[in-house]
Amino acid sequence: MIKEIISKLNRELPATVKLVAVSKFHPFESIEEAYQAGQKAFGESRPQELLAKVKRLDEVRAERGEPDYMSDIEWHFIGHLQTNKLKMVLPYVSLVQSVDSVRLLEAIDHWGAVNGKVTDVLLECHVAAEESKQGFSEEELIELLSSDAHYANVRICGIMGMATFTDDEPVIRADFKRLLDRQQTLHDRIGKSPNVAAGCNELSMGMSDDYPIAAEMGSTIVRIGSMIFGERI
Ligand SMILES: *Cc1c(COP(=O)(O)O)cnc(C)c1O
């Protein structure tokens, strides 16, 4: 039951950790059910799917004659974002957690300049053993934070990442420690890099299988999907 699991997570997680319910591949009705259990922040990883759900919510509002229905819902984008899909995502999200390249950062900044929106983002950092996982390496992160380029329409709010896909707890802990170090690297640039604002302290790490470890190791945002909504369909 979605409601029971959300209540359990809210009891379990420290007050400093925000729960993002990852609703990708699950229908709008599941989001409504979670919302009714008090869940406000939802994570989506595909532009088309996010847009379909945003539009579905508009339809439901119209059907119910309640323009404010679920008005405090927060959409987080957590998947790979192509620069040609920005207009499907940026108008609707409160946080893009998955900025994985300078090129994407520049594109979001440019979109923001044209459309008059400052977008909050996290820098996705690669620490896991898998080759395929995208994100900034440590060197790329340092290079970005040392550069004089100013992205005035983007607010870098922290770091996002994921651990290696494994049951080996020491490996998971080592990956989370690396993400914590990246967050510290970012924090150290407050007041030095034009792109790092005060309060730049978010650390998004922890999913269904490893969130207790992540919460213990300093995560401020956990992204939990299958534990809440079941296997993805
Ligand atoms: C799918 C996804 C999650 C949620 O994963 P679960 O194992 O279902 O909790 C978290 N973060 C990202 C980036 C994802 O793509």
Short mmCIF file of C-alpha atoms and ligand atoms in Angstrom, two decimals, residues 22 24 78 160 162 207-208 223-226 232, ligand 1:
data_model
loop_
_atom_site.label_atom_id
_atom_site.label_comp_id
_atom_site.label_asym_id
_atom_site.label_seq_id
_atom_site.Cartn_x
_atom_site.Cartn_y
_atom_site.Cartn_z
CA VAL A 22 10.07 8.38 -8.04
CA LYS A 24 8.45 7.06 -13.45
CA ILE A 78 16.05 12.89 -12.39
CA MET A 160 23.26 14.08 -6.99
CA MET A 162 24.09 6.90 -7.18
CA MET A 207 17.25 4.77 -3.60
CA SER A 208 14.93 1.90 -2.56
CA ARG A 223 14.82 9.22 -4.43
CA ILE A 224 12.62 6.20 -3.83
CA GLY A 225 10.60 4.49 -6.54
CA SER A 226 9.97 0.77 -6.52
CA ARG A 232 8.01 -0.46 -12.73
C1 LIG B 1 14.61 5.14 -11.04
C2 LIG B 1 15.50 6.01 -10.27
C3 LIG B 1 15.43 6.04 -8.86
C4 LIG B 1 14.52 5.16 -8.05
O1 LIG B 1 14.99 3.87 -8.02
P1 LIG B 1 14.32 2.73 -7.10
O2 LIG B 1 15.35 1.69 -7.00
O3 LIG B 1 13.09 2.30 -7.82
O4 LIG B 1 13.99 3.35 -5.79
C5 LIG B 1 16.26 6.94 -8.22
N1 LIG B 1 17.11 7.75 -8.89
C6 LIG B 1 17.20 7.74 -10.22
C7 LIG B 1 18.16 8.64 -10.90
C8 LIG B 1 16.40 6.86 -10.95
O5 LIG B 1 16.51 6.86 -12.30
#
